Each structure stands twice: as C-alpha cells, then as structure tokens.
Short mmCIF file of C-alpha atoms (C1' of nucleotides) in Angstrom, two decimals:
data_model
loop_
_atom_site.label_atom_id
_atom_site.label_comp_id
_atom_site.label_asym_id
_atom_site.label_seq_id
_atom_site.Cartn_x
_atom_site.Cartn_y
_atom_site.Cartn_z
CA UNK A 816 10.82 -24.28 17.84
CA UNK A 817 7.50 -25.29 16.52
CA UNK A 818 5.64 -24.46 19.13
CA UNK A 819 5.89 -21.13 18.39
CA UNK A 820 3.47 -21.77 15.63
CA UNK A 821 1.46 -24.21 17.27
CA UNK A 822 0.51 -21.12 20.03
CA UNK A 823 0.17 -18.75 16.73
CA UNK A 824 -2.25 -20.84 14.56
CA UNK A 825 -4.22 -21.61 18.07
CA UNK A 826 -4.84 -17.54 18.27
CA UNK A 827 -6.87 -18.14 15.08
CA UNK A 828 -8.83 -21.70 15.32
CA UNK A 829 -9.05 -24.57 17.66
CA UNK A 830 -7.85 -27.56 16.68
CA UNK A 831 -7.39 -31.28 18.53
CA UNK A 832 -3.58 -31.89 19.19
CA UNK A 833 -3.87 -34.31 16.21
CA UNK A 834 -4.71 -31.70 13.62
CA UNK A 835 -2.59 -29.24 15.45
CA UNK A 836 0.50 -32.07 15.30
CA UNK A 837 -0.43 -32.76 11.39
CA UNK A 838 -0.38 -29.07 10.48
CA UNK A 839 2.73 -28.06 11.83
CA UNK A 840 4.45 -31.13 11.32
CA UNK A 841 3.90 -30.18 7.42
CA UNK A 842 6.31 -27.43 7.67
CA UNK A 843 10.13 -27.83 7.53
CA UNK A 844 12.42 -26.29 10.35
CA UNK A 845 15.60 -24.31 8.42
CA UNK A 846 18.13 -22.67 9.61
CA UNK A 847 19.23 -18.77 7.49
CA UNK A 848 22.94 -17.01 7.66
CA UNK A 849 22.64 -13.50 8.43
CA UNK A 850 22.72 -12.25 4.62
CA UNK A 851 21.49 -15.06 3.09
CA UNK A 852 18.44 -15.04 0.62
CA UNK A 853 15.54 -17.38 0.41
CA UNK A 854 13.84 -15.21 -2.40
CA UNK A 855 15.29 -13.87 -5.52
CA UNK A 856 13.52 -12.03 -8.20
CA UNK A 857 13.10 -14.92 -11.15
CA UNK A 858 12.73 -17.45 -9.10
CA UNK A 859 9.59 -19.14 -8.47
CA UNK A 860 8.93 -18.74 -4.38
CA UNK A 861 8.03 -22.60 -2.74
CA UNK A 862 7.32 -21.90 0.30
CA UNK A 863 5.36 -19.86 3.31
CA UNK A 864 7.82 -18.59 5.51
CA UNK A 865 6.60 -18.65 9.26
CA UNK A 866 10.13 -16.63 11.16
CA UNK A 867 10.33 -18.46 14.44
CA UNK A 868 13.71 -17.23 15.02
CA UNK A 869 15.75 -13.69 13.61
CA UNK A 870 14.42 -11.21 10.81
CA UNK A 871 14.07 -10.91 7.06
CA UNK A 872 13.46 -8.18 4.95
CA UNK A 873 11.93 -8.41 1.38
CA UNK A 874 12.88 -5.45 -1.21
CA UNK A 875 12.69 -4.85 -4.64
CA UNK A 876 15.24 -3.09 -6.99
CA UNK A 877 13.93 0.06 -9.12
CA UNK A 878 15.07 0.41 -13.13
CA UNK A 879 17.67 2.67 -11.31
CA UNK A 880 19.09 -0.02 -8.89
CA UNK A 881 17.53 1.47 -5.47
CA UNK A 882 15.99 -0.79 -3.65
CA UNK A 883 12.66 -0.40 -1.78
CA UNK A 884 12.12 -2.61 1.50
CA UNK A 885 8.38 -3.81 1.41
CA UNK A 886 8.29 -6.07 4.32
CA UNK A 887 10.30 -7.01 7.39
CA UNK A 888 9.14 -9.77 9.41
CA UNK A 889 10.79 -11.16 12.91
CA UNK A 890 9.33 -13.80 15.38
CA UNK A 891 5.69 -14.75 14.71
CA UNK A 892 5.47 -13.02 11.29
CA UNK A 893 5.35 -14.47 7.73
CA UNK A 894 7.72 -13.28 4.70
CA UNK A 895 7.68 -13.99 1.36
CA UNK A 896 6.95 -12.66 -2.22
CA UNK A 897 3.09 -13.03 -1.77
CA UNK A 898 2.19 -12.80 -5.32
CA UNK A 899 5.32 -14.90 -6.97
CA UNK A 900 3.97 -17.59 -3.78
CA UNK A 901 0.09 -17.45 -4.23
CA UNK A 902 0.42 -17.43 -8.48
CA UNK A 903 3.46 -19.50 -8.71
CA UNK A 904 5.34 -17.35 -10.86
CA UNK A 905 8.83 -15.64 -10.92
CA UNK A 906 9.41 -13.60 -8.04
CA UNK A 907 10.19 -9.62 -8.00
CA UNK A 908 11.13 -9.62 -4.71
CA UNK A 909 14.63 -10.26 -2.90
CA UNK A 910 14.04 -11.62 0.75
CA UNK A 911 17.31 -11.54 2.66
CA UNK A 912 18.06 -12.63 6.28
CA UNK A 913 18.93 -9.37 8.47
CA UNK A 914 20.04 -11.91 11.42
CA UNK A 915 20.92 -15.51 11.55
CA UNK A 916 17.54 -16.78 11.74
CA UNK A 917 15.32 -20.02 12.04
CA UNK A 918 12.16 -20.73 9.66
CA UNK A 919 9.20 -22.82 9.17
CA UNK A 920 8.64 -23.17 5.81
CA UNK A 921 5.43 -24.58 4.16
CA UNK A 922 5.77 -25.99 0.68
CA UNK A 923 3.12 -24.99 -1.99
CA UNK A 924 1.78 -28.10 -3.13
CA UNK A 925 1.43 -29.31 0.78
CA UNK A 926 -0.46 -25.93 1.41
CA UNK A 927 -3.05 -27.00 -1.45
CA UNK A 928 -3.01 -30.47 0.02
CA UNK A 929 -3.68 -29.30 3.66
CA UNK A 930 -6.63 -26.85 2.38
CA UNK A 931 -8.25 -29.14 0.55
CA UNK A 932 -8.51 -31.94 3.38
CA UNK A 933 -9.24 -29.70 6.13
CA UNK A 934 -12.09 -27.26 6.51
CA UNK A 935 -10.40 -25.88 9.71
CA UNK A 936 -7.46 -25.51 7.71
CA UNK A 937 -8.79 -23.67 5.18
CA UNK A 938 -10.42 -21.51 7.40
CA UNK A 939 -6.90 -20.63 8.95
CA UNK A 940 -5.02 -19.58 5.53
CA UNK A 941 -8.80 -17.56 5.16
CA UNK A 942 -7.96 -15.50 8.30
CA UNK A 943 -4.32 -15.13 7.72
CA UNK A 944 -4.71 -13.75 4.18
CA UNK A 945 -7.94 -11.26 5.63
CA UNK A 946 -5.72 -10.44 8.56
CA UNK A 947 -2.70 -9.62 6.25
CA UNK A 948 -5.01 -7.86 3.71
CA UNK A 949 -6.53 -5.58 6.34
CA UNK A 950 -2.99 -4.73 7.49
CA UNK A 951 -1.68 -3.49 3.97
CA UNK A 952 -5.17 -1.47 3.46
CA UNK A 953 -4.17 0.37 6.73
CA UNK A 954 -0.26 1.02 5.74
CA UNK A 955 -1.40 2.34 2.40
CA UNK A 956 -4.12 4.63 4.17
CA UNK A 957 -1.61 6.16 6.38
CA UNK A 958 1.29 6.27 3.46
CA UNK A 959 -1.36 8.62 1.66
CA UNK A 960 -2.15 10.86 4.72
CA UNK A 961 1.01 11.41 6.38
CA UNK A 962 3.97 13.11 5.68
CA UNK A 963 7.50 11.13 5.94
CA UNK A 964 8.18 12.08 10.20
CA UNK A 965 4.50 11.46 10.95
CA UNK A 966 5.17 8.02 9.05
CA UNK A 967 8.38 7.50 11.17
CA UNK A 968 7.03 8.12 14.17
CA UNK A 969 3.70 5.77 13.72
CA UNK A 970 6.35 3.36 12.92
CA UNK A 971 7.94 3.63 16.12
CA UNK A 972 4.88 3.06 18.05
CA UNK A 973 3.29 0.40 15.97
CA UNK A 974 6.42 -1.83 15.85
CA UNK A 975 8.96 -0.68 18.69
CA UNK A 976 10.26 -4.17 18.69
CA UNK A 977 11.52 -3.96 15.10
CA UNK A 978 13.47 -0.49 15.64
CA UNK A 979 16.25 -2.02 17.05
CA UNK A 980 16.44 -4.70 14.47
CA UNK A 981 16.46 -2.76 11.18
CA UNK A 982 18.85 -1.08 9.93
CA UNK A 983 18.20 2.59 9.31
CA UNK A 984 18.70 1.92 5.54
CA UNK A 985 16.15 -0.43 5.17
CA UNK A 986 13.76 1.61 7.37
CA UNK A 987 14.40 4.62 5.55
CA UNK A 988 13.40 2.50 2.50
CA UNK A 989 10.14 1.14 3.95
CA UNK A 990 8.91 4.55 4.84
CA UNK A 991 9.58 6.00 1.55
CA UNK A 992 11.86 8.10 2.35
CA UNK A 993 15.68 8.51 1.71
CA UNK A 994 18.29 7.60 4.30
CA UNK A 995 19.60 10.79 4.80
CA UNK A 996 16.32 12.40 5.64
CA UNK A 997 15.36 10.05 8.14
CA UNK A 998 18.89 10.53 9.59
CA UNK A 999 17.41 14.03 9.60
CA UNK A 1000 14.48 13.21 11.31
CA UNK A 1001 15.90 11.08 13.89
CA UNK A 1002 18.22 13.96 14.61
CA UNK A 1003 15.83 16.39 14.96
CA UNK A 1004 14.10 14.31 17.80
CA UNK A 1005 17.31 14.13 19.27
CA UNK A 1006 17.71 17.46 20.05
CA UNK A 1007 14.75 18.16 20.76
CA UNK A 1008 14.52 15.97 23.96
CA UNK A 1009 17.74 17.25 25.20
CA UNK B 148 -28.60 -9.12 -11.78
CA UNK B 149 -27.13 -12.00 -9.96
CA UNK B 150 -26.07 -13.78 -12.64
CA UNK B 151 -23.10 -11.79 -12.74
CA UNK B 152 -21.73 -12.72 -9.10
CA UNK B 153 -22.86 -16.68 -10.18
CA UNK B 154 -20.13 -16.17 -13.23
CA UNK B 155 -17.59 -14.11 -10.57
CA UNK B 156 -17.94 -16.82 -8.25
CA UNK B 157 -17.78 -19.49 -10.59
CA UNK B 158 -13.92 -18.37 -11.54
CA UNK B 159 -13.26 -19.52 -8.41
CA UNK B 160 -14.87 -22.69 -7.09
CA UNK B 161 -16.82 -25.01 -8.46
CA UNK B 162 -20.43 -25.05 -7.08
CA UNK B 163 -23.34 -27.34 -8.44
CA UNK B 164 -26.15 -25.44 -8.58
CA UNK B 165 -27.83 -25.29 -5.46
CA UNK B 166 -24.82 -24.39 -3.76
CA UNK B 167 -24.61 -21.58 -6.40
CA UNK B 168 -27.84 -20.57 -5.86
CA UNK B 169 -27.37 -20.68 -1.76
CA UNK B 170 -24.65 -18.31 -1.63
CA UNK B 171 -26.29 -15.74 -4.06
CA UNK B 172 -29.70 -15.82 -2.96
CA UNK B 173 -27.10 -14.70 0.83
CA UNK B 174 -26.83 -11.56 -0.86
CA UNK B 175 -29.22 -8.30 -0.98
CA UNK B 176 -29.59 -6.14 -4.12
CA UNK B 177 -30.01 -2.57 -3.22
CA UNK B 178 -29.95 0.51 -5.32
CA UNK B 179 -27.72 3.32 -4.65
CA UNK B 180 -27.75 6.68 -6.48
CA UNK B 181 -25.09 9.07 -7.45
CA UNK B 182 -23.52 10.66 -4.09
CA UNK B 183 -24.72 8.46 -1.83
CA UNK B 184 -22.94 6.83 0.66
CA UNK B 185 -23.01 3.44 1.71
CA UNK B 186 -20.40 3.76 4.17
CA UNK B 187 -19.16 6.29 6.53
CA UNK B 188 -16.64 7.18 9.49
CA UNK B 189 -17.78 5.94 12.84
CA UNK B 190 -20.39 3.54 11.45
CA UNK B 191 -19.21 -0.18 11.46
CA UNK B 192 -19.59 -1.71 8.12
CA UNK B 193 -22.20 -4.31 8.06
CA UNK B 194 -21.84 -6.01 4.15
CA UNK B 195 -19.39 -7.18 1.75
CA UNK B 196 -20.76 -5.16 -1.13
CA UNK B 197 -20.18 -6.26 -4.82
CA UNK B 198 -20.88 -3.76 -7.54
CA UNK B 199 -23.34 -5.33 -10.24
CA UNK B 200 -23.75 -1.75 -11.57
CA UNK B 201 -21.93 1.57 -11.48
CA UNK B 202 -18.89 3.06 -9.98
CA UNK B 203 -17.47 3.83 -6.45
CA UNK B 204 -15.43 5.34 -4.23
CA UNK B 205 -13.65 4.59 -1.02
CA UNK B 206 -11.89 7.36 0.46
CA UNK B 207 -10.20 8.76 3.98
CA UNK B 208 -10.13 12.65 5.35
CA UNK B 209 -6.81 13.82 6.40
CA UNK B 210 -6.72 16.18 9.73
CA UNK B 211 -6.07 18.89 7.09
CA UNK B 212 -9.30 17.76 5.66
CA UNK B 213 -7.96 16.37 2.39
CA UNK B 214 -9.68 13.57 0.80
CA UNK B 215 -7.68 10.46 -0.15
CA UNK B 216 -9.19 7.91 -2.55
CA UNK B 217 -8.59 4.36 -1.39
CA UNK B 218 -10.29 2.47 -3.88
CA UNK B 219 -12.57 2.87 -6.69
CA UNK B 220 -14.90 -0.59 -7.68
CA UNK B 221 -16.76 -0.96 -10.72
CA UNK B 222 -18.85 -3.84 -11.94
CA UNK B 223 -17.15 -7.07 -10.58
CA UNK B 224 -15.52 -5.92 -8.32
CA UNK B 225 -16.14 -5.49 -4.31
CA UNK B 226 -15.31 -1.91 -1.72
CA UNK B 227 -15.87 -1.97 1.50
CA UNK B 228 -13.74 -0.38 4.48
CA UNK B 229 -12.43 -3.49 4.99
CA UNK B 230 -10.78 -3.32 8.38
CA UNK B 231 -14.65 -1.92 9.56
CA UNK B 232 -15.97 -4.90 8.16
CA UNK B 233 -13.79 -7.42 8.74
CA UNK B 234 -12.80 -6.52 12.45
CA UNK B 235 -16.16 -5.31 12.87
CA UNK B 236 -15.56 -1.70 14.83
CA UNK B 237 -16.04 1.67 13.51
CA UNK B 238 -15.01 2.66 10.22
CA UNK B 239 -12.67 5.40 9.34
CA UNK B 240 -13.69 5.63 5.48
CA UNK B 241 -16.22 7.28 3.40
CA UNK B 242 -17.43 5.08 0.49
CA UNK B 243 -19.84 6.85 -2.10
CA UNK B 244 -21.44 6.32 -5.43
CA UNK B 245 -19.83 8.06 -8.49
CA UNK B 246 -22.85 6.86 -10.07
CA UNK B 247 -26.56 5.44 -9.81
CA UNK B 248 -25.56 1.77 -8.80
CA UNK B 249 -26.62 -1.29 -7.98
CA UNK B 250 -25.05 -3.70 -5.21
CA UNK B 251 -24.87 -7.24 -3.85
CA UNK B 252 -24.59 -6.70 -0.18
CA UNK B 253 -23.36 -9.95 1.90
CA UNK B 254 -24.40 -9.37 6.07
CA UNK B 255 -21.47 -9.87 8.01
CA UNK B 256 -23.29 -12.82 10.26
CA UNK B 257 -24.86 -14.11 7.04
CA UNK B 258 -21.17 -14.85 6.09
CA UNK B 259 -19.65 -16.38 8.74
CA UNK B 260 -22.37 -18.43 8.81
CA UNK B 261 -21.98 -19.25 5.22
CA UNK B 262 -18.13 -20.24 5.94
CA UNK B 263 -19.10 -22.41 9.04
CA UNK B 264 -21.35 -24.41 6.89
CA UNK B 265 -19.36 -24.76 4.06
CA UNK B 266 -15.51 -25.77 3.44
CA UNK B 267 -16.41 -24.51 -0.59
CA UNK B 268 -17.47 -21.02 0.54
CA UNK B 269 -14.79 -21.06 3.16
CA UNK B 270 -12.13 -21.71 -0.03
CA UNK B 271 -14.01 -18.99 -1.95
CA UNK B 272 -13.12 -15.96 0.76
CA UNK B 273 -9.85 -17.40 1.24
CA UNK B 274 -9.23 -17.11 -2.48
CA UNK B 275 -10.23 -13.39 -2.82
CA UNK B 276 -8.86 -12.30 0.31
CA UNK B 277 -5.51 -13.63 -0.87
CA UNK B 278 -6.46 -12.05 -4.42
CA UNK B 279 -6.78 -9.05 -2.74
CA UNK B 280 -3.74 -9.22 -0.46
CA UNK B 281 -1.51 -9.81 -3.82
CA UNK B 282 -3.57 -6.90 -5.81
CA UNK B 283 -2.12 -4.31 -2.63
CA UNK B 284 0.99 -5.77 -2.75
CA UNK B 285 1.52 -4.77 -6.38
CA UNK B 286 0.19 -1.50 -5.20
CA UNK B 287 2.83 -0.78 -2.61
CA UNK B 288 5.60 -2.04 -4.48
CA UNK B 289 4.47 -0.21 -7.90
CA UNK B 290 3.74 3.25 -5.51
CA UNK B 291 7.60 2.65 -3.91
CA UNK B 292 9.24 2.44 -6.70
CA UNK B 293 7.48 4.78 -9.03
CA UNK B 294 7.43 8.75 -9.71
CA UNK B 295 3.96 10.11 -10.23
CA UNK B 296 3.82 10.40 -13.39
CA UNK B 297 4.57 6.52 -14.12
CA UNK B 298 2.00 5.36 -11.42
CA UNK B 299 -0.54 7.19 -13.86
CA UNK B 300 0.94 5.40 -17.08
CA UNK B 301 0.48 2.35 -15.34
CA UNK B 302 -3.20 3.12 -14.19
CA UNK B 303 -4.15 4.21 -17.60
CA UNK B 304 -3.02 0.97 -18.74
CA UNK B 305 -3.94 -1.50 -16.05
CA UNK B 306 -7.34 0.20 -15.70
CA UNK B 307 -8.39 1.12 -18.71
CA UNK B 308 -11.80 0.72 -18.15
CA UNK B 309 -11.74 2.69 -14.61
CA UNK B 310 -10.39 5.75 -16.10
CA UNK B 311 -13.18 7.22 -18.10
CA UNK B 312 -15.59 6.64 -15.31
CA UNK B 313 -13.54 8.36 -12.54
CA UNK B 314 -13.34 12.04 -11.49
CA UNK B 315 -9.34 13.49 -11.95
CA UNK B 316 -9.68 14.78 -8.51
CA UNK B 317 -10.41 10.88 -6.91
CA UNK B 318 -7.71 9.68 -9.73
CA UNK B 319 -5.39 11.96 -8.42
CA UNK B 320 -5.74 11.24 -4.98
CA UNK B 321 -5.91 7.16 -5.14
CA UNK B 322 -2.24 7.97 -7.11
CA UNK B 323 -0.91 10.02 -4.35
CA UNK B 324 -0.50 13.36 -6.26
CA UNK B 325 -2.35 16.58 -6.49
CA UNK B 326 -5.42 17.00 -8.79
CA UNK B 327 -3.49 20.31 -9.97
CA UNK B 328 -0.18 17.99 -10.59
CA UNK B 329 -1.91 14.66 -12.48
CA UNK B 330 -4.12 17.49 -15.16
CA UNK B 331 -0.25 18.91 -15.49
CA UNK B 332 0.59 15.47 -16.42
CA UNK B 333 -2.29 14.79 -18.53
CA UNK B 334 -1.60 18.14 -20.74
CA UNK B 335 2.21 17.94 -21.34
CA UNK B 336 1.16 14.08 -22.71
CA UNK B 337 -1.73 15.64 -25.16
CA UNK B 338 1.60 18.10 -26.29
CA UNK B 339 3.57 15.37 -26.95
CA UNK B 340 1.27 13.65 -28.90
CA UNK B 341 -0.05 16.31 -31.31
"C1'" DG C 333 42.18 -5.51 18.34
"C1'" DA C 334 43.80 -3.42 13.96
"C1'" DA C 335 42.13 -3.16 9.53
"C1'" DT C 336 38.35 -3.00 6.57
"C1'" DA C 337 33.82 -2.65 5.34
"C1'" DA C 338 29.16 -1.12 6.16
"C1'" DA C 339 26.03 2.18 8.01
"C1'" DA C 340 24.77 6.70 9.59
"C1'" DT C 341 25.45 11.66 9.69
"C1'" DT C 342 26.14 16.30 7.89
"C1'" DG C 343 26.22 20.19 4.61
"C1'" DA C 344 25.26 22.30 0.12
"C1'" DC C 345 22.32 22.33 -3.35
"C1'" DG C 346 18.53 20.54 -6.56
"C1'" DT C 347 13.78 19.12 -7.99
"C1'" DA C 348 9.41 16.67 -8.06
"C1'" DG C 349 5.47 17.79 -6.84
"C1'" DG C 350 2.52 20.92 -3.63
"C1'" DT C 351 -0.20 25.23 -2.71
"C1'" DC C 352 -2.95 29.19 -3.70
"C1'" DA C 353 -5.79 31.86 -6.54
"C1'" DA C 354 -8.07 32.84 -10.63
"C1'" DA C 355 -10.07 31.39 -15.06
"C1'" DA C 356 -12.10 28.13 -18.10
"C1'" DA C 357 -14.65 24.09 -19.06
"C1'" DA C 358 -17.92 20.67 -18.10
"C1'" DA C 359 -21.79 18.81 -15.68
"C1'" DA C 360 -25.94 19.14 -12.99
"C1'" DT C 361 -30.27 21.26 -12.08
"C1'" DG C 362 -34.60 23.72 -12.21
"C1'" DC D 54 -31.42 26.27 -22.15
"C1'" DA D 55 -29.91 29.47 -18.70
"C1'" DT D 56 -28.09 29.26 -14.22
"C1'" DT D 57 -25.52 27.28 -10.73
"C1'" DT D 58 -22.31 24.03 -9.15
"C1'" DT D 59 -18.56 21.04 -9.81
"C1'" DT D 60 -14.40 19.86 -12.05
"C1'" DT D 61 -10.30 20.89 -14.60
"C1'" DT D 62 -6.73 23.92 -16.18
"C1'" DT D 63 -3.15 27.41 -15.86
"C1'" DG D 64 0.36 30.43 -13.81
"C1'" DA D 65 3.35 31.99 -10.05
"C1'" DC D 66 5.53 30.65 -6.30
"C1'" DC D 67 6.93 27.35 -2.53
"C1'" DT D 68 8.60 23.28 0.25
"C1'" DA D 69 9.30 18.61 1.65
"C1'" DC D 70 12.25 15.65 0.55
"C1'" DG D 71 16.02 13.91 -2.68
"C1'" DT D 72 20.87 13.77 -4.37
"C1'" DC D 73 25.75 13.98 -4.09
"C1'" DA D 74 29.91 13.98 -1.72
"C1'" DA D 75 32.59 14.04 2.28
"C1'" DT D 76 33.02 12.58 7.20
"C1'" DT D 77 32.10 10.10 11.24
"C1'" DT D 78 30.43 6.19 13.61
"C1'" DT D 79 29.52 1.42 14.09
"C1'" DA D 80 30.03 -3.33 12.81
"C1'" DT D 81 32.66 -7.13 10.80
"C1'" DT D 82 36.52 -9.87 9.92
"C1'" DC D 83 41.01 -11.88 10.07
#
DNA sequence: GAATAAAATTGACGTAGGTCAAAAAAAATG
DNA sequence: CATTTTTTTTGACCTACGTCAATTTTATTC
C-alpha cells in the first residue's frame, strides 16, 4: 500500500530510494470501518492522514446541530482537521470513514522530526501546504461567484470520481446547499436530458 | 521600512543576522498609490508582495460583472493572486490599493532560489503557507456554518483593525452579502444600541 | 431475503438576503 | 469651498434556496 505514496511524494521532489524508504516508512499503515472516526471535535488531531484506500469526510456541527461537510478525501488525498493538526489544539472537526478504508498516518512529533533533518523534506510539506492553500483560495472564489447548480455542476466536472462515492447528503452539505434542493437540482437535469 | 518584515520573519525562524539581512535585502520596496493596481486578470503574478504600508484589495469579476473581494491585506500581512503566483499562469484577480502604500515585493525566481539555498527559508514558506492554509480553513468553515449577519459579528471582532480602513461595498462582498444587505445590518445594530 | 434503517425525493410554504431605483451622505478634486 | 464622484442608506418588491413533513427508494442487517 505504500507505494501509493511513494509515487505521490515523487510528483513533488526527487528523492534517492533511501530518503524515499525513510519517509514513508515514518508513517503507520491503519486500517478504518466504514463509520468510524479518526477525528472528533475536542480532541487533539496526531496525525496526517494520507487515504491510500476508501474515503473520509470531515464536517463540523452548527449551534443548531447541522452539520457542514468541509472536506472529502479518497485515494491520494490527505484529511484531517488542518488547524487542530498544524496548532495542536482541540479539534472542531469530525472526520468519519464513508467506506472501509486504509490510511497512512504521520504522527506530529515525527513530522517536526522529518522537517527538521531533511531540507528535501521540508521542501515537500512546503509544496503540499502551497498546493492545498491554492486549492481552498479557488473553492472560496467560486463559492462567492456562483450560484448553488453552477456550484454542483463544477463539482461534477472537477471531481467526477468522488460523485459516486458521496452521499448526496454530504454533497449537498459541501456545496452549501440543503439536501432537498440539490435533490432538486439533480432532478431538474434529469429531465432535462430525457 | 524593512525592519518590519525582519520582526514578521523573525516570529517564525530564527535567522542570525546575515541570513536576516539576505532574505530582506531579496525584496523590492515600491510605492503604490490609491487605485492602483498591482495585479490584474490575464497578467501572471510575478511577486509575493507584503504590505509595509496601507491597505488592499484582492478581488474577482463575476460574468454578471459583480465584484467579489477575496482578500483585503494591511500592514503585515501579504495578497497576491496566489494560484497566478504560485502556479505561475495568468491571473484571474484584480488586486488594488485602497490606499497610498508601500510594498515588499519578493520575484518569483528570486524565491525559489532563496528556498534552494536555504533549508531556514525553505521552513519559513512552509510555515506561512500552512498559516495560510489554516487561516482559509477557518474561513470556509466559519462562512458554512454562519448566516450573514454573524460572519460580520465575527469580522468586526476578529478584524478590528481592518474594518475602519475598508470600503462597506469590498466588506460586503469578501462576506458574501450585498452592500445594500450588510448597511441593513449595520443600522438595525446602531437601533439596538441607542 | 424480510425487516429495518438510512438516504433521497416531492410538495407546500416560508424567509434570508437580493435587486432596482432614488435619495442622502461622504469623499475626492480642481 | 463648490462641484463632482463615490459610497452608503432607504424603501418596495422579488427570488433562490431553506424548512417541514410525508413518501419513496436504496442500503444494511440479522
């Protein structure tokens, strides 16, 4: 399973196989239930989580118990509570498994041990966090220009491979929207083509 | 005027002084007055640009030709279109001075050379890209879960200091509402309070 | 594979926030 | 400092999307 990660972290830097072996070798294979959490609000998130295997989605819960899905990640995608991880401090976030799934999880202090040794290291949580940063400044650009079916459909062309895997609840969520009007939307299309 | 990215910087990492004094002396001051722009759609962004004086604005035109503010930056703090910059290929933002300003511009080579050289100034990027990465995560989680009136409470008080120095249209706009809706807002709070 | 639970759909109705246009206030400019 | 331009406010009306409740469909479990 890790060499998933090994072919991920080579799209970024070039490393000998001994760094390549050291790096992933610091992260721990584990296997998820479907509806199991590895991230609950309160609770101080340890690790990176590299998906090698399934999907997750992370959500928060509003004062009036809906919940709000911020991420989902599947195959070659990290999850976690990015600010409970980075700051070490109680999470917000609830990250369940949406599949029974297989991780690669990075503990903290190892993380801070690995940057500090390695330049090339360093250089690879650099380009993850840009790439990751650059992503969310592009979601939040289209979230202010674009009404809830023009977000919908981007969606479906950006990530057709997570469509299938996502509940419509969850989607729904992610888009900002409620479920029953992207039921509407969905339906719309529907006739539409026919 | 450098003096205040030295102290930025030195939140950070831990530089002696020539290495404090290489990675500043990297940077260009330039002056920019009130309305100009420093960056705009179709031009690829060339700097990292930290604000040392005044006030901008980064935002995006809708095909209705609505404005939507991204960001605003004051002093300490950096705008840029950051995919443009980062990915290097044509911007799709508009990023203008609310005021006459001064900035420390950073030339895209001039920092990757500055990362090659150096695993310290590599760890600096990586710490405010991931700064920034947590900072939009807030963001997307606060704007999911909030109505508009308590993503302005929360502006007022997170950004106290941004709030007398931007324009209720750009205000209203970075908060995803209509300038006509927020100066509703504003007014029914003055009632309350009087 | 029947029973139960979870997810998605549909209809009726409600509302947060948008739009348009005009007026007032504030800021910029010569 | 009077004029022009830009920004903010106000009122009347509108709509994209939400809520609630009932039903149907799909998945899960024993």
């Amino acid at each position: 399973m890790k060499n998933l990660l090994t072919d991920y972290v080579a799209k970024f830097i070039t490393l000998t196989s001994e760094e390549s072996e050291e790096l992933v070798k610091s992260f721990n294979e584990v296997k998820i239930k479907k509806k199991q959490f590895i991230t609950q609000p309160n609770f101080t998130s340890r690790h990176r989580n590299f998906v090698v295997k399934g999907a997750f989605r992370s959500y928060v819960v509003d004062d009036k118990g809906q919940e709000h899905t911020v991420q989902f990640a599947i195959e070659n995608w990290w999850i976690s509570d990015f600010n409970s991880f980075i700051y070490q401090h109680p999470a917000t976030l609830f990250i369940v498994a949406l599949e029974d799934s297989t991780l690669l999880q990075l503990d903290y202090e190892k993380e801070q041990e690995l940057k500090k040794k390695s330049h090339k290291f360093e250089t690879f949580f650099r380009i993850i966090a840009e790439k990751g940063l650059a992503f969310e400044h592009r979601r939040i650009i289209f979230n202010l220009t674009h009404s809830a079916e023009a977000r919908y459909e981007n969606f479906l062309l950006s990530f057709p491979h997570f469509v299938q895997r996502v509940p419509q609840y969850a989607l729904a969520s992610y888009l900002g929207m409620s479920v029953e009007f992207l039921s509407r939307i969905r339906n719309k299309k529907a006739i539409r083509k026919s």
